XYZ file of C-alpha atoms in Angstrom:
473
model
C 150.359 51.180 36.589
C 147.194 49.395 37.466
C 148.082 49.360 41.281
C 148.811 53.019 41.100
C 145.588 54.205 39.460
C 143.550 51.599 41.732
C 145.422 53.491 44.572
C 144.478 57.047 43.334
C 140.871 56.175 42.694
C 140.721 55.120 46.402
C 142.179 58.192 47.651
C 139.997 61.067 49.150
C 140.792 64.258 46.830
C 142.620 66.894 49.017
C 140.603 69.307 50.625
C 140.246 72.858 49.220
C 141.871 75.554 51.101
C 140.094 77.034 54.010
C 139.917 80.652 55.288
C 141.849 81.208 58.483
C 139.823 81.267 61.622
C 139.602 84.370 63.270
C 140.778 84.495 66.793
C 138.512 84.946 69.477
C 137.666 88.383 70.476
C 140.008 89.901 73.332
C 138.455 90.671 76.479
C 138.041 93.966 77.263
C 141.003 95.678 78.824
C 139.364 97.045 81.621
C 135.961 95.153 82.524
C 134.498 98.085 84.307
C 135.002 100.684 81.567
C 131.986 100.909 79.183
C 132.248 104.726 78.146
C 132.808 103.822 74.438
C 129.581 101.754 74.327
C 127.583 104.139 76.699
C 125.433 105.142 73.769
C 123.712 101.676 73.553
C 124.022 100.094 76.961
C 121.080 99.803 79.207
C 120.879 100.018 83.076
C 118.709 97.565 85.218
C 118.524 97.843 88.954
C 116.645 94.940 90.690
C 115.788 95.911 94.359
C 114.514 93.196 96.849
C 112.969 95.141 99.722
C 113.578 94.060 103.240
C 116.261 91.185 102.049
C 118.824 90.383 104.628
C 121.995 89.140 103.363
C 122.726 86.324 105.892
C 119.400 84.543 105.019
C 120.312 84.180 101.255
C 122.433 81.873 99.183
C 125.088 84.550 99.077
C 126.035 83.760 102.784
C 128.356 80.862 103.541
C 125.977 79.925 106.138
C 123.097 79.118 103.468
C 125.019 77.780 100.473
C 122.086 76.128 98.988
C 119.412 78.802 99.393
C 118.108 81.432 96.604
C 119.583 79.615 93.497
C 118.506 82.449 91.302
C 120.624 84.952 93.407
C 123.340 82.538 93.007
C 123.083 82.181 89.588
C 123.218 86.248 89.243
C 126.152 86.053 91.540
C 128.206 83.746 89.183
C 128.573 86.478 86.717
C 128.549 89.547 88.841
C 130.716 91.501 91.444
C 129.506 90.126 94.685
C 129.464 92.735 97.776
C 129.362 90.352 100.633
C 129.243 93.400 103.339
C 127.322 95.809 101.613
C 125.556 98.262 104.226
C 122.600 100.305 103.775
C 122.447 103.763 104.776
C 119.259 103.349 106.823
C 117.215 100.642 108.183
C 113.720 101.498 106.215
C 112.393 102.223 102.800
C 111.712 105.504 102.802
C 115.080 107.032 103.686
C 117.168 103.842 102.387
C 115.988 103.683 98.936
C 116.480 107.528 98.505
C 119.700 107.110 99.809
C 120.468 104.826 96.853
C 118.832 107.115 94.513
C 120.629 110.451 95.550
C 123.891 108.887 97.053
C 123.384 110.831 99.806
C 122.759 110.109 103.704
C 119.206 110.541 104.772
C 120.006 113.839 106.789
C 121.570 115.102 103.716
C 118.962 114.171 101.177
C 116.133 115.201 103.550
C 113.598 112.589 103.234
C 114.416 111.094 106.642
C 110.559 110.049 107.576
C 107.395 109.967 105.418
C 106.264 113.168 107.530
C 107.909 116.302 108.220
C 107.254 119.562 110.250
C 105.342 121.976 108.178
C 105.252 125.453 108.357
C 102.683 125.746 111.253
C 104.639 122.926 112.926
C 102.341 120.345 112.091
C 103.487 117.067 110.470
C 102.890 117.013 107.119
C 103.391 114.745 103.851
C 107.113 114.562 102.959
C 108.762 114.681 99.651
C 112.522 114.981 98.372
C 113.157 118.898 98.204
C 113.177 119.800 94.169
C 117.050 121.005 94.445
C 118.327 117.799 95.484
C 118.680 115.664 92.182
C 118.486 111.823 91.909
C 120.320 109.576 89.677
C 117.356 108.186 87.926
C 116.509 111.594 86.824
C 120.146 112.450 85.760
C 120.451 109.153 83.534
C 116.868 110.172 82.145
C 118.266 113.606 81.207
C 121.166 111.991 79.503
C 119.267 109.837 77.363
C 118.130 106.934 79.093
C 114.448 106.281 78.754
C 113.428 105.555 82.203
C 110.479 103.203 83.610
C 110.221 101.934 87.133
C 108.009 98.847 88.325
C 107.569 99.235 92.391
C 105.442 97.972 94.984
C 104.592 101.552 96.074
C 104.484 101.999 100.038
C 107.857 103.667 100.809
C 108.616 103.710 97.045
C 105.884 106.053 95.862
C 105.624 109.002 93.455
C 104.337 111.098 96.342
C 107.871 111.023 98.090
C 109.541 112.012 94.931
C 110.633 108.592 93.725
C 108.811 109.375 90.103
C 111.119 112.159 88.982
C 112.540 111.418 85.631
C 110.607 108.427 84.930
C 108.159 108.224 81.970
C 106.599 105.075 83.295
C 106.073 104.618 86.972
C 104.086 101.704 88.533
C 102.933 102.264 92.144
C 99.564 101.349 92.344
C 99.712 98.336 95.135
C 100.934 99.253 98.546
C 103.449 96.344 99.533
C 103.154 94.926 96.116
C 105.500 91.853 95.392
C 107.388 91.079 92.234
C 104.233 89.000 91.244
C 102.393 92.363 90.758
C 105.530 94.535 89.591
C 106.821 91.582 87.367
C 104.210 91.104 84.435
C 104.156 94.782 83.383
C 107.845 95.278 83.899
C 108.773 92.188 81.503
C 105.944 93.210 79.114
C 107.858 96.498 78.992
C 111.170 95.120 78.676
C 110.056 92.687 75.739
C 108.816 95.918 74.090
C 112.084 97.661 74.586
C 114.318 94.695 73.581
C 112.264 94.171 70.365
C 112.355 97.844 69.247
C 115.796 98.860 70.662
C 114.870 102.714 69.937
C 116.957 103.864 72.725
C 118.749 102.825 75.594
C 116.948 102.351 78.907
C 117.003 102.536 82.585
C 114.701 99.985 84.301
C 113.951 99.993 88.128
C 112.401 96.727 89.395
C 110.930 96.431 92.876
C 108.946 94.318 95.072
C 107.941 94.050 98.759
C 107.984 90.005 98.656
C 109.784 89.296 101.903
C 108.340 92.358 103.772
C 106.311 91.693 106.943
C 103.384 93.466 105.176
C 103.605 91.243 102.173
C 101.282 88.196 102.725
C 102.385 84.733 101.818
C 100.736 83.487 98.555
C 97.330 81.761 98.555
C 97.804 78.264 99.600
C 100.867 78.708 101.486
C 100.309 77.673 105.019
C 102.575 79.609 107.463
C 101.915 77.065 110.153
C 102.842 74.121 107.818
C 106.511 75.697 107.544
C 107.474 74.750 110.907
C 105.011 71.814 112.091
C 106.706 71.426 115.399
C 105.540 75.058 116.551
C 102.861 74.955 118.799
C 102.771 78.818 119.661
C 99.758 81.213 118.959
C 101.296 83.057 115.933
C 99.796 82.769 112.426
C 102.713 84.448 110.467
C 100.100 86.931 108.679
C 100.570 90.533 108.155
C 97.946 91.926 110.611
C 99.743 90.046 113.542
C 103.159 91.348 112.162
C 101.632 95.125 112.240
C 100.453 94.408 115.671
C 103.533 93.357 117.407
C 105.735 96.000 115.502
C 103.393 98.704 117.130
C 103.550 97.215 120.450
C 107.642 97.387 120.092
C 107.418 100.830 119.281
C 104.943 101.892 122.195
C 107.780 100.207 124.667
C 109.677 103.676 123.967
C 108.566 105.814 126.885
C 111.474 107.840 127.248
C 114.629 108.966 125.137
C 117.115 106.067 124.687
C 114.434 103.500 125.334
C 114.795 100.632 122.692
C 111.806 99.163 120.828
C 111.066 95.948 122.788
C 108.719 92.966 122.683
C 110.303 91.490 125.850
C 107.755 89.051 127.383
C 105.453 89.080 124.417
C 107.441 86.873 121.828
C 109.322 83.859 122.746
C 112.471 82.096 120.882
C 109.955 79.949 119.616
C 107.705 82.389 118.422
C 110.666 84.281 116.615
C 111.757 81.088 114.884
C 108.374 80.502 113.432
C 108.238 84.108 112.102
C 111.934 83.662 110.713
C 111.008 80.511 108.827
C 108.112 82.665 107.412
C 110.547 85.225 106.362
C 112.732 82.661 104.592
C 110.016 81.154 102.806
C 108.894 84.390 101.471
C 112.824 84.826 100.406
C 112.392 81.752 98.652
C 109.332 83.047 96.613
C 110.905 86.306 95.990
C 114.185 84.706 94.511
C 111.877 82.575 92.199
C 109.965 85.710 91.113
C 113.420 87.538 90.678
C 114.444 84.248 88.616
C 111.921 85.009 86.091
C 113.214 88.325 85.463
C 116.623 87.348 85.374
C 115.644 84.523 82.580
C 113.954 87.260 80.522
C 117.128 89.219 80.567
C 119.110 86.403 79.250
C 116.534 85.481 76.911
C 116.008 89.028 75.302
C 119.786 89.537 75.261
C 119.479 92.491 78.013
C 121.937 90.497 80.124
C 124.838 91.184 78.019
C 123.631 94.482 76.677
C 123.035 96.220 80.107
C 125.005 96.944 83.549
C 122.546 94.943 85.980
C 122.524 95.598 89.767
C 120.698 93.778 92.643
C 120.310 95.397 95.951
C 118.175 95.750 99.062
C 117.157 98.934 101.158
C 117.292 97.167 104.380
C 117.085 93.986 106.297
C 114.879 92.783 109.248
C 115.088 91.874 112.763
C 113.488 88.534 114.508
C 114.220 89.318 118.178
C 117.816 89.401 117.805
C 117.832 92.599 119.779
C 114.566 92.317 121.233
C 111.773 93.388 118.627
C 110.779 92.479 115.209
C 110.401 94.323 111.810
C 112.865 97.060 110.938
C 113.609 100.884 111.268
C 114.061 101.482 114.718
C 117.589 100.183 115.347
C 120.835 100.211 113.438
C 122.055 96.593 113.925
C 123.360 94.307 111.430
C 120.315 92.293 110.490
C 118.708 95.743 109.483
C 121.647 97.108 107.634
C 123.614 94.257 106.067
C 122.159 93.574 102.530
C 123.035 91.742 99.153
C 124.455 94.240 96.484
C 125.626 92.710 93.233
C 126.585 94.308 90.021
C 126.900 92.359 86.551
C 128.920 94.380 83.816
C 128.403 93.398 79.991
C 130.143 90.617 78.968
C 130.841 89.532 82.314
C 131.131 85.700 82.673
C 133.049 85.144 85.862
C 132.284 85.816 89.733
C 134.237 88.271 91.730
C 133.779 88.386 95.475
C 134.136 91.567 97.637
C 134.535 90.974 101.158
C 135.467 94.532 102.206
C 132.765 96.773 103.471
C 130.993 98.960 100.992
C 127.823 101.075 100.894
C 124.484 100.784 98.899
C 124.624 104.644 98.374
C 127.914 104.051 96.282
C 125.726 102.037 93.733
C 124.527 104.769 91.329
C 127.927 106.578 91.265
C 129.475 103.217 90.140
C 127.286 102.660 87.467
C 127.395 106.167 86.271
C 131.483 106.269 86.454
C 131.437 102.746 84.283
C 129.247 104.607 81.652
C 131.106 108.022 81.668
C 128.586 110.178 83.235
C 129.962 112.988 85.472
C 129.282 112.632 89.350
C 126.632 114.611 90.926
C 128.422 117.442 93.153
C 127.777 117.241 96.891
C 126.864 113.554 97.433
C 128.239 111.490 100.025
C 128.426 108.444 97.867
C 131.334 107.529 95.538
C 132.241 105.405 92.570
C 133.625 101.858 93.342
C 135.445 101.468 90.323
C 138.737 102.679 91.677
C 138.620 100.307 94.303
C 137.638 97.423 92.131
C 140.824 98.183 89.914
C 143.030 98.028 93.029
C 143.629 101.789 93.072
C 142.483 102.645 96.320
C 140.402 101.521 99.322
C 136.725 101.779 99.331
C 134.931 104.902 99.749
C 133.814 105.748 103.194
C 133.043 106.190 106.082
C 129.993 103.727 106.378
C 127.384 105.735 108.255
C 123.637 104.787 108.661
C 121.039 106.930 110.307
C 117.440 106.176 111.537
C 114.688 108.843 112.736
C 112.204 106.039 112.210
C 108.794 107.579 112.484
C 110.240 109.969 115.038
C 110.353 107.211 117.855
C 114.290 106.979 117.510
C 117.221 109.277 116.583
C 120.138 107.043 115.787
C 123.340 107.238 114.102
C 126.149 104.662 113.519
C 129.610 104.553 111.772
C 131.750 101.716 111.075
C 135.457 101.671 110.302
C 137.284 98.295 109.868
C 135.709 95.828 112.251
C 134.334 98.648 114.585
C 131.032 99.911 114.762
C 129.701 102.442 117.070
C 125.885 103.263 117.385
C 124.936 106.702 118.837
C 121.964 107.559 120.277
C 121.081 111.217 119.656
C 118.229 111.213 122.154
C 119.970 110.725 125.359
C 123.802 110.302 124.062
C 124.104 106.653 124.565
C 126.978 104.854 122.871
C 127.306 101.160 121.849
C 130.339 99.839 120.394
C 130.795 96.418 118.710
C 133.741 94.310 117.061
C 132.088 92.927 114.194
C 134.627 90.324 113.289
C 134.665 88.906 116.821
C 130.953 89.692 117.427
C 129.051 89.848 114.192
C 125.595 89.608 116.248
C 126.405 92.681 118.286
C 125.831 91.060 121.515
C 128.795 92.526 123.563
C 128.972 96.276 123.637
C 132.558 97.327 124.268
C 131.952 101.372 124.691
C 133.354 100.837 128.457
C 135.866 98.208 127.597
C 137.463 100.187 124.703
C 136.902 103.892 125.594
C 139.648 105.397 123.071
C 137.846 103.441 120.119
C 134.718 104.609 121.173
C 135.730 108.243 121.510
C 137.438 108.611 118.136
C 134.653 107.027 116.438
C 132.189 109.265 118.172
C 134.098 112.328 116.997
C 134.255 111.342 113.426
C 130.609 110.605 113.498
C 129.582 114.034 114.926
C 131.950 115.690 112.539
C 129.904 114.247 109.840
C 126.630 114.892 111.504
C 127.737 118.809 111.314
C 127.405 118.489 107.361
C 123.518 117.489 107.709
C 120.812 119.316 105.916
C 118.092 117.998 108.616
C 118.761 118.385 112.274
C 117.320 116.043 114.362
C 116.347 118.109 116.957
C 113.448 119.459 114.968
C 111.913 115.731 115.353
C 112.689 115.260 119.154
C 109.607 114.420 121.183
C 107.385 114.420 118.202
C 106.820 110.463 117.573
C 103.910 109.728 115.536
C 100.870 107.817 116.387
C 100.889 103.887 115.605
C 100.099 103.481 112.023
C 100.718 100.992 109.311
C 104.194 102.145 107.814
C 106.665 100.994 105.296
């Protein structure tokens, strides 16, 4: 008995019964359907102006670059072959905001023919709806913090927004970021209503200077050429390239003016700006996660166009429709998304807002070119198309391009010249196949011309009316 009592005294008492552990919440059946929560979900669109896809860490060519873009990608749908509808800011961003091609939303340039045939300031026509004002009308409080220039209220970008910052031309995210983050903190603290936030900067643009203390020449010490990597220099060479267009069909060109070493130096400056832009975007990304907005919003990241560094004979953008100017990053993070999905198929940036609207159950805007990508992401259909791009840049050029599968046709409306490329075999577009593959070239041209018949703006009204050299977007 004594041994039994001693054993009982040394034995721990039985643990009280515990409540059953609740199983973890099941993931949403359809990760792209957020209609049930549309009443409290926010929309955040980040635009990194002038950012080339192939110079970021999203590209397999440079997997260690842009760590913040890569962090975004780990919880997002990553579209590796997104194409802009234009090669410069004014029409490119408006194609994203309206889901229309430039010739159909009408803002093809910053100037347009007026009643007396003189060129006057252009603005989006009042009868062309934008997605930001559509979301605002549906109950989202809309705010935009931009770098001005091409994304300015004067072009119609301010419609639907109660807050719109555009007070510094070619401003970077170091300028638009602090007020945007202050606004976001206030919204996250109050939660009075759902919101649409547009956050934008020109950090990698040729007209955005490097930060004080960053010496461009130190980025490539072996470079012994004359360039300094500054914004005045960039503007001067851009204008020289455009002045090479003497007659219809001439390309913008800096032949004989910039060497391969010069181009490599300017690309190094661009890469440094990309690194800085990534860090600035990362500050916004950190705040989204700190405030909980990351898990309570659909967050998209996109660029409106890229940049050339003598791949086709010039620098800057707008004057051609090659891939270095059209191939841009685009990603979408959906609420509660914890994994990455890589999409190699070509898609369009003008499908971005229709996709956001579809996820939240908003009706599509009638008569647009863009379409939701959700049926494609669900495996129900191929991605919407065709992929068309346009440029009437400052009235110097009148170009159209169409891509189907691996093939891309570029048509010059000024003289009818055609270029055909197989992007899989020749991603740098160095071998024109229009003579070797006449059937493919003909079929793509006919499809492209059929699309041109739907345009609201005729390029003929611009022919022969190139602008004088100016500082542009």
